[in-house]
PDB file of C-alpha atoms in Angstrom:
ATOM      1  CA  MET A   1      39.711   9.490 -89.617  1.00  0.00           C
ATOM      2  CA  GLY A   2      42.780   8.705 -87.694  1.00  0.00           C
ATOM      3  CA  TYR A   3      42.716   7.709 -83.781  1.00  0.00           C
ATOM      4  CA  TYR A   4      44.961   6.176 -81.263  1.00  0.00           C
ATOM      5  CA  ILE A   5      43.530   3.109 -79.363  1.00  0.00           C
ATOM      6  CA  PRO A   6      45.241   2.105 -76.028  1.00  0.00           C
ATOM      7  CA  VAL A   7      46.219  -1.669 -76.027  1.00  0.00           C
ATOM      8  CA  GLU A   8      48.322  -1.797 -72.890  1.00  0.00           C
ATOM      9  CA  ARG A   9      49.861   0.854 -70.443  1.00  0.00           C
ATOM     10  CA  ASN A  10      52.092   3.279 -72.488  1.00  0.00           C
ATOM     11  CA  VAL A  11      51.392   1.694 -75.703  1.00  0.00           C
ATOM     12  CA  ASN A  12      48.860   3.269 -78.117  1.00  0.00           C
ATOM     13  CA  LEU A  13      48.028   1.894 -81.707  1.00  0.00           C
ATOM     14  CA  PHE A  14      47.221   4.112 -84.699  1.00  0.00           C
ATOM     15  CA  VAL A  15      44.266   3.249 -86.305  1.00  0.00           C
ATOM     16  CA  GLU A  16      42.603   4.716 -89.832  1.00  0.00           C
ATOM     17  CA  ASP A  17      39.110   4.333 -89.978  1.00  0.00           C
ATOM     18  CA  CYS A  18      37.631   5.084 -93.595  1.00  0.00           C
ATOM     19  CA  ASP A  19      34.079   5.670 -92.316  1.00  0.00           C
ATOM     20  CA  PRO A  20      33.272   5.054 -88.596  1.00  0.00           C
ATOM     21  CA  GLY A  21      29.858   3.437 -87.975  1.00  0.00           C
ATOM     22  CA  TYR A  22      29.016   2.549 -91.477  1.00  0.00           C
ATOM     23  CA  GLY A  23      29.448  -0.470 -93.735  1.00  0.00           C
ATOM     24  CA  LYS A  24      30.822  -3.896 -93.458  1.00  0.00           C
ATOM     25  CA  PRO A  25      34.094  -3.684 -91.618  1.00  0.00           C
ATOM     26  CA  ILE A  26      37.030  -5.178 -92.829  1.00  0.00           C
ATOM     27  CA  LEU A  27      40.236  -4.905 -90.561  1.00  0.00           C
ATOM     28  CA  PHE A  28      43.381  -4.815 -92.268  1.00  0.00           C
ATOM     29  CA  ILE A  29      46.790  -5.961 -90.738  1.00  0.00           C
ATOM     30  CA  HIS A  30      49.898  -4.837 -92.464  1.00  0.00           C
ATOM     31  CA  GLY A  31      53.137  -7.115 -93.311  1.00  0.00           C
ATOM     32  CA  TRP A  32      56.516  -6.521 -92.258  1.00  0.00           C
ATOM     33  CA  PRO A  33      58.081  -3.969 -92.444  1.00  0.00           C
ATOM     34  CA  LEU A  34      55.544  -1.560 -93.545  1.00  0.00           C
ATOM     35  CA  ASN A  35      52.406  -0.070 -91.884  1.00  0.00           C
ATOM     36  CA  HIS A  36      48.552   0.308 -92.960  1.00  0.00           C
ATOM     37  CA  LYS A  37      49.307   2.613 -95.751  1.00  0.00           C
ATOM     38  CA  MET A  38      50.462  -0.136 -97.805  1.00  0.00           C
ATOM     39  CA  PHE A  39      46.621  -0.855 -98.478  1.00  0.00           C
ATOM     40  CA  GLU A  40      46.030   2.486-100.099  1.00  0.00           C
ATOM     41  CA  TYR A  41      44.772   0.940-103.334  1.00  0.00           C
ATOM     42  CA  GLN A  42      42.055  -0.932-101.484  1.00  0.00           C
ATOM     43  CA  PHE A  43      41.082   1.898 -99.179  1.00  0.00           C
ATOM     44  CA  ASN A  44      40.514   4.237-102.172  1.00  0.00           C
ATOM     45  CA  GLN A  45      38.276   1.590-103.824  1.00  0.00           C
ATOM     46  CA  LEU A  46      36.296  -0.532-101.293  1.00  0.00           C
ATOM     47  CA  PRO A  47      34.479   1.984 -99.438  1.00  0.00           C
ATOM     48  CA  LYS A  48      32.736   3.108-102.594  1.00  0.00           C
ATOM     49  CA  MET A  49      31.224  -0.261-102.572  1.00  0.00           C
ATOM     50  CA  GLY A  50      29.859  -0.154 -98.942  1.00  0.00           C
ATOM     51  CA  TYR A  51      32.957  -1.425 -97.241  1.00  0.00           C
ATOM     52  CA  ARG A  52      34.345   0.088 -93.807  1.00  0.00           C
ATOM     53  CA  CYS A  53      38.100  -0.327 -94.222  1.00  0.00           C
ATOM     54  CA  ILE A  54      39.938  -0.149 -90.707  1.00  0.00           C
ATOM     55  CA  GLY A  55      43.709  -0.171 -91.041  1.00  0.00           C
ATOM     56  CA  VAL A  56      45.919  -0.502 -87.768  1.00  0.00           C
ATOM     57  CA  ASP A  57      49.777   0.186 -87.630  1.00  0.00           C
ATOM     58  CA  LEU A  58      51.091  -2.618 -85.378  1.00  0.00           C
ATOM     59  CA  ARG A  59      53.163  -1.536 -82.425  1.00  0.00           C
ATOM     60  CA  GLY A  60      56.501  -0.341 -83.550  1.00  0.00           C
ATOM     61  CA  PHE A  61      55.257   0.666 -87.020  1.00  0.00           C
ATOM     62  CA  GLY A  62      53.863   3.558 -88.662  1.00  0.00           C
ATOM     63  CA  LYS A  63      52.304   6.283 -86.435  1.00  0.00           C
ATOM     64  CA  SER A  64      51.802   3.739 -83.421  1.00  0.00           C
ATOM     65  CA  ASP A  65      54.023   3.954 -80.265  1.00  0.00           C
ATOM     66  CA  ARG A  66      57.434   2.044 -80.248  1.00  0.00           C
ATOM     67  CA  PRO A  67      57.847   0.086 -76.905  1.00  0.00           C
ATOM     68  CA  TRP A  68      60.956  -2.002 -76.631  1.00  0.00           C
ATOM     69  CA  SER A  69      59.003  -5.113 -76.199  1.00  0.00           C
ATOM     70  CA  GLY A  70      55.858  -7.157 -77.107  1.00  0.00           C
ATOM     71  CA  TYR A  71      56.451  -8.401 -80.543  1.00  0.00           C
ATOM     72  CA  SER A  72      55.716 -11.930 -80.221  1.00  0.00           C
ATOM     73  CA  TYR A  73      52.779 -13.178 -82.260  1.00  0.00           C
ATOM     74  CA  ASN A  74      50.631 -13.698 -79.034  1.00  0.00           C
ATOM     75  CA  ARG A  75      51.052  -9.911 -77.782  1.00  0.00           C
ATOM     76  CA  LEU A  76      50.606  -8.655 -81.552  1.00  0.00           C
ATOM     77  CA  ALA A  77      47.281 -10.714 -81.837  1.00  0.00           C
ATOM     78  CA  ASP A  78      46.138  -9.577 -78.407  1.00  0.00           C
ATOM     79  CA  ASP A  79      46.627  -5.905 -79.601  1.00  0.00           C
ATOM     80  CA  ILE A  80      44.401  -6.704 -82.481  1.00  0.00           C
ATOM     81  CA  ARG A  81      41.739  -8.314 -79.941  1.00  0.00           C
ATOM     82  CA  MET A  82      42.102  -4.617 -77.894  1.00  0.00           C
ATOM     83  CA  VAL A  83      41.242  -2.737 -81.345  1.00  0.00           C
ATOM     84  CA  ILE A  84      38.460  -4.956 -82.283  1.00  0.00           C
ATOM     85  CA  ASP A  85      36.802  -4.490 -78.726  1.00  0.00           C
ATOM     86  CA  THR A  86      37.325  -0.918 -78.307  1.00  0.00           C
ATOM     87  CA  LEU A  87      35.846  -0.410 -81.809  1.00  0.00           C
ATOM     88  CA  GLN A  88      33.015  -2.679 -80.777  1.00  0.00           C
ATOM     89  CA  SER A  89      32.771  -4.086 -84.321  1.00  0.00           C
ATOM     90  CA  GLU A  90      30.627  -7.008 -85.173  1.00  0.00           C
ATOM     91  CA  ASP A  91      30.954  -9.464 -88.336  1.00  0.00           C
ATOM     92  CA  VAL A  92      34.491  -8.473 -88.972  1.00  0.00           C
ATOM     93  CA  THR A  93      36.624  -9.659 -91.915  1.00  0.00           C
ATOM     94  CA  LEU A  94      40.003  -9.734 -90.766  1.00  0.00           C
ATOM     95  CA  VAL A  95      42.741  -9.670 -93.616  1.00  0.00           C
ATOM     96  CA  GLY A  96      46.435  -9.996 -93.057  1.00  0.00           C
ATOM     97  CA  HIS A  97      49.201  -9.653 -95.475  1.00  0.00           C
ATOM     98  CA  SER A  98      52.489 -11.640 -94.782  1.00  0.00           C
ATOM     99  CA  MET A  99      53.524 -11.246 -91.186  1.00  0.00           C
ATOM    100  CA  GLY A 100      50.110  -9.568 -90.659  1.00  0.00           C
ATOM    101  CA  GLY A 101      48.578 -12.925 -91.927  1.00  0.00           C
ATOM    102  CA  ALA A 102      50.450 -14.933 -89.282  1.00  0.00           C
ATOM    103  CA  ILE A 103      49.160 -12.442 -86.642  1.00  0.00           C
ATOM    104  CA  ALA A 104      45.804 -13.108 -88.049  1.00  0.00           C
ATOM    105  CA  ILE A 105      45.914 -16.863 -87.925  1.00  0.00           C
ATOM    106  CA  ARG A 106      47.077 -16.504 -84.194  1.00  0.00           C
ATOM    107  CA  TYR A 107      44.110 -14.264 -83.535  1.00  0.00           C
ATOM    108  CA  MET A 108      41.882 -16.737 -84.677  1.00  0.00           C
ATOM    109  CA  ALA A 109      43.339 -19.595 -82.690  1.00  0.00           C
ATOM    110  CA  ARG A 110      44.253 -17.616 -79.229  1.00  0.00           C
ATOM    111  CA  HIS A 111      40.811 -15.569 -79.195  1.00  0.00           C
ATOM    112  CA  SER A 112      38.475 -18.036 -80.937  1.00  0.00           C
ATOM    113  CA  GLY A 113      37.904 -15.896 -83.895  1.00  0.00           C
ATOM    114  CA  HIS A 114      36.285 -13.223 -81.447  1.00  0.00           C
ATOM    115  CA  LYS A 115      33.790 -10.949 -83.681  1.00  0.00           C
ATOM    116  CA  VAL A 116      35.438 -12.268 -86.918  1.00  0.00           C
ATOM    117  CA  SER A 117      33.154 -13.819 -89.455  1.00  0.00           C
ATOM    118  CA  LYS A 118      35.639 -14.249 -92.579  1.00  0.00           C
ATOM    119  CA  LEU A 119      39.479 -14.514 -92.775  1.00  0.00           C
ATOM    120  CA  VAL A 120      41.570 -13.272 -95.714  1.00  0.00           C
ATOM    121  CA  LEU A 121      45.241 -14.275 -95.745  1.00  0.00           C
ATOM    122  CA  ILE A 122      47.206 -12.275 -98.600  1.00  0.00           C
ATOM    123  CA  GLY A 123      50.863 -13.810 -99.367  1.00  0.00           C
ATOM    124  CA  ALA A 124      50.557 -14.901 -95.400  1.00  0.00           C
ATOM    125  CA  ALA A 125      53.787 -16.105 -93.601  1.00  0.00           C
ATOM    126  CA  GLY A 126      52.071 -19.595 -92.920  1.00  0.00           C
ATOM    127  CA  PHE A 127      55.218 -20.927 -91.497  1.00  0.00           C
ATOM    128  CA  THR A 128      55.532 -24.192 -89.634  1.00  0.00           C
ATOM    129  CA  ARG A 129      58.601 -26.212 -88.920  1.00  0.00           C
ATOM    130  CA  ARG A 130      56.917 -29.704 -89.370  1.00  0.00           C
ATOM    131  CA  PRO A 131      59.007 -31.002 -92.385  1.00  0.00           C
ATOM    132  CA  GLY A 132      57.279 -33.783 -94.439  1.00  0.00           C
ATOM    133  CA  ILE A 133      53.527 -32.869 -93.944  1.00  0.00           C
ATOM    134  CA  PRO A 134      51.433 -32.606 -96.848  1.00  0.00           C
ATOM    135  CA  TYR A 135      52.168 -29.440 -98.853  1.00  0.00           C
ATOM    136  CA  GLY A 136      54.898 -28.554 -96.319  1.00  0.00           C
ATOM    137  CA  LEU A 137      58.330 -27.280 -96.864  1.00  0.00           C
ATOM    138  CA  THR A 138      61.446 -29.872 -96.801  1.00  0.00           C
ATOM    139  CA  LYS A 139      63.936 -29.842 -93.997  1.00  0.00           C
ATOM    140  CA  LYS A 140      66.449 -28.070 -96.559  1.00  0.00           C
ATOM    141  CA  GLU A 141      63.752 -25.228 -97.356  1.00  0.00           C
ATOM    142  CA  ILE A 142      62.850 -24.520 -93.692  1.00  0.00           C
ATOM    143  CA  LYS A 143      66.517 -23.987 -92.901  1.00  0.00           C
ATOM    144  CA  ARG A 144      67.041 -21.964 -95.979  1.00  0.00           C
ATOM    145  CA  TRP A 145      64.006 -19.616 -94.961  1.00  0.00           C
ATOM    146  CA  GLU A 146      65.533 -19.392 -91.406  1.00  0.00           C
ATOM    147  CA  GLN A 147      68.811 -18.505 -92.963  1.00  0.00           C
ATOM    148  CA  SER A 148      67.464 -15.615 -95.353  1.00  0.00           C
ATOM    149  CA  TRP A 149      65.597 -14.047 -92.186  1.00  0.00           C
ATOM    150  CA  SER A 150      68.753 -14.378 -89.936  1.00  0.00           C
ATOM    151  CA  LYS A 151      70.609 -12.373 -92.615  1.00  0.00           C
ATOM    152  CA  LEU A 152      67.800  -9.713 -92.753  1.00  0.00           C
ATOM    153  CA  ILE A 153      67.977  -9.531 -88.924  1.00  0.00           C
ATOM    154  CA  ALA A 154      71.711  -8.938 -89.067  1.00  0.00           C
ATOM    155  CA  ALA A 155      71.250  -6.089 -91.616  1.00  0.00           C
ATOM    156  CA  THR A 156      68.407  -4.684 -89.920  1.00  0.00           C
ATOM    157  CA  TYR A 157      71.161  -3.728 -86.975  1.00  0.00           C
ATOM    158  CA  THR A 158      74.026  -2.675 -89.644  1.00  0.00           C
ATOM    159  CA  ASP A 159      72.144  -0.829 -92.399  1.00  0.00           C
ATOM    160  CA  ARG A 160      68.643  -0.805 -92.467  1.00  0.00           C
ATOM    161  CA  PRO A 161      68.153   1.218 -95.453  1.00  0.00           C
ATOM    162  CA  LYS A 162      70.052  -0.977 -97.534  1.00  0.00           C
ATOM    163  CA  MET A 163      68.391  -4.180 -95.980  1.00  0.00           C
ATOM    164  CA  LEU A 164      65.119  -2.807 -97.286  1.00  0.00           C
ATOM    165  CA  ASP A 165      66.447  -2.274-100.648  1.00  0.00           C
ATOM    166  CA  GLY A 166      67.027  -6.013-100.937  1.00  0.00           C
ATOM    167  CA  VAL A 167      63.695  -6.564 -99.628  1.00  0.00           C
ATOM    168  CA  TRP A 168      62.152  -4.606-102.525  1.00  0.00           C
ATOM    169  CA  ASP A 169      64.083  -6.446-105.018  1.00  0.00           C
ATOM    170  CA  ILE A 170      62.301  -9.818-104.385  1.00  0.00           C
ATOM    171  CA  PHE A 171      59.209  -8.318-103.115  1.00  0.00           C
ATOM    172  CA  PHE A 172      57.750  -7.653-106.692  1.00  0.00           C
ATOM    173  CA  ALA A 173      57.588  -9.899-109.839  1.00  0.00           C
ATOM    174  CA  ARG A 174      56.352  -7.540-112.185  1.00  0.00           C
ATOM    175  CA  TYR A 175      58.054  -4.057-112.955  1.00  0.00           C
ATOM    176  CA  VAL A 176      56.981  -1.269-110.816  1.00  0.00           C
ATOM    177  CA  THR A 177      58.275   2.260-110.937  1.00  0.00           C
ATOM    178  CA  LYS A 178      61.270   3.442-109.077  1.00  0.00           C
ATOM    179  CA  ARG A 179      58.852   5.916-107.323  1.00  0.00           C
ATOM    180  CA  LEU A 180      56.581   3.060-106.141  1.00  0.00           C
ATOM    181  CA  LYS A 181      59.621   1.355-104.861  1.00  0.00           C
ATOM    182  CA  ASP A 182      60.688   4.595-103.066  1.00  0.00           C
ATOM    183  CA  TRP A 183      57.189   5.169-101.629  1.00  0.00           C
ATOM    184  CA  PHE A 184      57.454   1.525-100.120  1.00  0.00           C
ATOM    185  CA  HIS A 185      61.013   1.915 -98.918  1.00  0.00           C
ATOM    186  CA  GLY A 186      59.768   5.151 -97.114  1.00  0.00           C
ATOM    187  CA  LEU A 187      57.198   3.251 -95.470  1.00  0.00           C
ATOM    188  CA  GLY A 188      59.568   0.706 -94.137  1.00  0.00           C
ATOM    189  CA  ILE A 189      61.714   3.532 -92.838  1.00  0.00           C
ATOM    190  CA  GLU A 190      58.968   4.764 -90.927  1.00  0.00           C
ATOM    191  CA  ALA A 191      59.192   1.600 -88.445  1.00  0.00           C
ATOM    192  CA  SER A 192      61.382   1.536 -85.760  1.00  0.00           C
ATOM    193  CA  GLY A 193      64.558  -0.229 -86.097  1.00  0.00           C
ATOM    194  CA  HIS A 194      64.178  -2.356 -83.028  1.00  0.00           C
ATOM    195  CA  ALA A 195      60.585  -3.216 -84.199  1.00  0.00           C
ATOM    196  CA  THR A 196      61.730  -4.178 -87.561  1.00  0.00           C
ATOM    197  CA  ALA A 197      64.256  -6.457 -86.314  1.00  0.00           C
ATOM    198  CA  LYS A 198      62.286  -8.109 -83.484  1.00  0.00           C
ATOM    199  CA  CYS A 199      59.273  -8.994 -85.697  1.00  0.00           C
ATOM    200  CA  ALA A 200      61.892 -10.390 -88.101  1.00  0.00           C
ATOM    201  CA  VAL A 201      62.908 -12.647 -85.493  1.00  0.00           C
ATOM    202  CA  SER A 202      59.137 -13.429 -84.703  1.00  0.00           C
ATOM    203  CA  LEU A 203      59.022 -14.433 -88.712  1.00  0.00           C
ATOM    204  CA  ARG A 204      61.940 -16.644 -88.365  1.00  0.00           C
ATOM    205  CA  ASP A 205      61.196 -18.384 -85.245  1.00  0.00           C
ATOM    206  CA  GLU A 206      57.435 -18.659 -84.671  1.00  0.00           C
ATOM    207  CA  ASP A 207      55.460 -21.549 -85.892  1.00  0.00           C
ATOM    208  CA  VAL A 208      51.571 -21.123 -86.716  1.00  0.00           C
ATOM    209  CA  GLY A 209      51.237 -24.389 -88.033  1.00  0.00           C
ATOM    210  CA  GLN A 210      49.380 -25.323 -84.953  1.00  0.00           C
ATOM    211  CA  ASP A 211      46.841 -22.938 -85.208  1.00  0.00           C
ATOM    212  CA  PHE A 212      45.415 -23.688 -88.681  1.00  0.00           C
ATOM    213  CA  SER A 213      42.946 -26.501 -87.168  1.00  0.00           C
ATOM    214  CA  LYS A 214      41.650 -23.922 -84.937  1.00  0.00           C
ATOM    215  CA  ILE A 215      40.184 -21.710 -87.542  1.00  0.00           C
ATOM    216  CA  ASP A 216      36.381 -22.230 -88.218  1.00  0.00           C
ATOM    217  CA  VAL A 217      35.408 -19.389 -90.226  1.00  0.00           C
ATOM    218  CA  PRO A 218      35.417 -19.005 -94.249  1.00  0.00           C
ATOM    219  CA  THR A 219      39.027 -18.377 -95.065  1.00  0.00           C
ATOM    220  CA  GLY A 220      40.299 -17.142 -98.377  1.00  0.00           C
ATOM    221  CA  ILE A 221      43.943 -17.681 -99.209  1.00  0.00           C
ATOM    222  CA  PHE A 222      45.281 -15.185-101.607  1.00  0.00           C
ATOM    223  CA  HIS A 223      48.774 -16.111-102.786  1.00  0.00           C
ATOM    224  CA  SER A 224      51.012 -15.854-105.846  1.00  0.00           C
ATOM    225  CA  VAL A 225      52.893 -18.497-107.332  1.00  0.00           C
ATOM    226  CA  GLN A 226      56.010 -16.308-107.762  1.00  0.00           C
ATOM    227  CA  ASP A 227      56.270 -15.358-104.283  1.00  0.00           C
ATOM    228  CA  LYS A 228      59.541 -15.222-103.143  1.00  0.00           C
ATOM    229  CA  VAL A 229      59.222 -14.019 -99.622  1.00  0.00           C
ATOM    230  CA  CYS A 230      56.596 -16.547 -98.484  1.00  0.00           C
ATOM    231  CA  PRO A 231      56.724 -19.514-100.903  1.00  0.00           C
ATOM    232  CA  PHE A 232      53.323 -20.882-102.508  1.00  0.00           C
ATOM    233  CA  ALA A 233      53.919 -23.951-100.416  1.00  0.00           C
ATOM    234  CA  PHE A 234      52.815 -21.940 -97.567  1.00  0.00           C
ATOM    235  CA  ALA A 235      49.257 -21.298 -99.413  1.00  0.00           C
ATOM    236  CA  GLU A 236      49.207 -25.018 -99.967  1.00  0.00           C
ATOM    237  CA  LEU A 237      49.800 -25.868 -96.462  1.00  0.00           C
ATOM    238  CA  MET A 238      47.134 -23.722 -95.323  1.00  0.00           C
ATOM    239  CA  HIS A 239      44.549 -24.638 -97.721  1.00  0.00           C
ATOM    240  CA  ALA A 240      44.952 -28.129 -96.921  1.00  0.00           C
ATOM    241  CA  GLN A 241      44.883 -27.623 -93.022  1.00  0.00           C
ATOM    242  CA  ILE A 242      42.392 -24.941 -92.587  1.00  0.00           C
ATOM    243  CA  ARG A 243      38.814 -26.628 -92.874  1.00  0.00           C
ATOM    244  CA  GLY A 244      36.820 -25.012 -95.810  1.00  0.00           C
ATOM    245  CA  SER A 245      39.241 -22.615 -97.032  1.00  0.00           C
ATOM    246  CA  GLU A 246      39.425 -21.460-100.632  1.00  0.00           C
ATOM    247  CA  LEU A 247      42.686 -21.054-102.412  1.00  0.00           C
ATOM    248  CA  ILE A 248      42.828 -18.139-104.947  1.00  0.00           C
ATOM    249  CA  PRO A 249      46.239 -18.223-106.885  1.00  0.00           C
ATOM    250  CA  PHE A 250      47.650 -15.001-108.363  1.00  0.00           C
ATOM    251  CA  GLN A 251      49.753 -15.758-111.557  1.00  0.00           C
ATOM    252  CA  TYR A 252      51.396 -12.468-112.252  1.00  0.00           C
ATOM    253  CA  SER A 253      52.715 -11.037-108.955  1.00  0.00           C
ATOM    254  CA  GLY A 254      55.176 -11.582-106.208  1.00  0.00           C
ATOM    255  CA  HIS A 255      54.745 -10.971-102.486  1.00  0.00           C
ATOM    256  CA  GLY A 256      53.308  -7.445-103.582  1.00  0.00           C
ATOM    257  CA  LEU A 257      49.996  -9.092-104.964  1.00  0.00           C
ATOM    258  CA  PHE A 258      47.931  -6.349-103.409  1.00  0.00           C
ATOM    259  CA  TYR A 259      49.518  -3.853-105.694  1.00  0.00           C
ATOM    260  CA  GLU A 260      50.652  -5.753-108.647  1.00  0.00           C
ATOM    261  CA  GLU A 261      47.325  -7.370-109.205  1.00  0.00           C
ATOM    262  CA  LEU A 262      45.219  -5.193-107.246  1.00  0.00           C
ATOM    263  CA  GLU A 263      42.121  -5.259-109.553  1.00  0.00           C
ATOM    264  CA  LYS A 264      41.981  -8.726-109.070  1.00  0.00           C
ATOM    265  CA  LEU A 265      42.840  -8.836-105.461  1.00  0.00           C
ATOM    266  CA  ASN A 266      39.922  -5.956-104.890  1.00  0.00           C
ATOM    267  CA  ARG A 267      37.548  -7.954-107.105  1.00  0.00           C
ATOM    268  CA  GLU A 268      38.223 -11.295-105.214  1.00  0.00           C
ATOM    269  CA  LEU A 269      38.147  -9.715-102.107  1.00  0.00           C
ATOM    270  CA  ILE A 270      34.615  -8.274-102.597  1.00  0.00           C
ATOM    271  CA  ARG A 271      33.435 -11.600-104.198  1.00  0.00           C
ATOM    272  CA  PHE A 272      34.613 -13.435-101.220  1.00  0.00           C
ATOM    273  CA  ILE A 273      33.265 -11.191 -98.308  1.00  0.00           C
ATOM    274  CA  GLY A 274      30.006 -10.807-100.158  1.00  0.00           C
TER     275      GLY A 274
END
């Protein structure tokens, strides 16, 4: 079922809850520039095994409201806190993909892991500007990351459909059908243009490196070695900095590992959550 949760005055987030009140809750935070529908192939399998899948559309994306402001990681993490408190959920597994992973990381630090018992980071944008640290990006790699996002931001304001085409060209490492790419393209088009651009600014400029040490729940890091959007170095960095984390490499996918290796991802997710 789907419903709306108010997170601040005149801002409501759309939430899809596969089975309210039943099963161990898994709260999914989607990546940029998609919405909760990206997790379709988790939502149609995990509930069979007793898990309650909860998907939220971040502000500006999917069916949620589209305010002009509020796209910093702090505000987006506060929105997640409002969703969790409204649902009165306990023992939550928080799952974030890409930017959703960065928001999940910020949530854990900013809200001391409130109600979350396990964290899963899927191709997470674990970006930090601190070059030279173990497993971190070099100064040159950081500059390249920032420049690529600056180009995406500029293209968002001039030809967003074409910009999205370019995203899907590097999103997948394996062959996917044109119709599947078209489906993902449609999810991206559903977002508001200003939210797409402003979240891209957050992806480029915000640093979650200082948050890693504040995570104190079991953390699974699911990341593809072929990821061209969020390099595997992000996964190595997070693994080195998050105490007791488990790194699960994916060999045969890109940034879309939740689809390209969906059977492995679902299997590893069930194993990790328990």
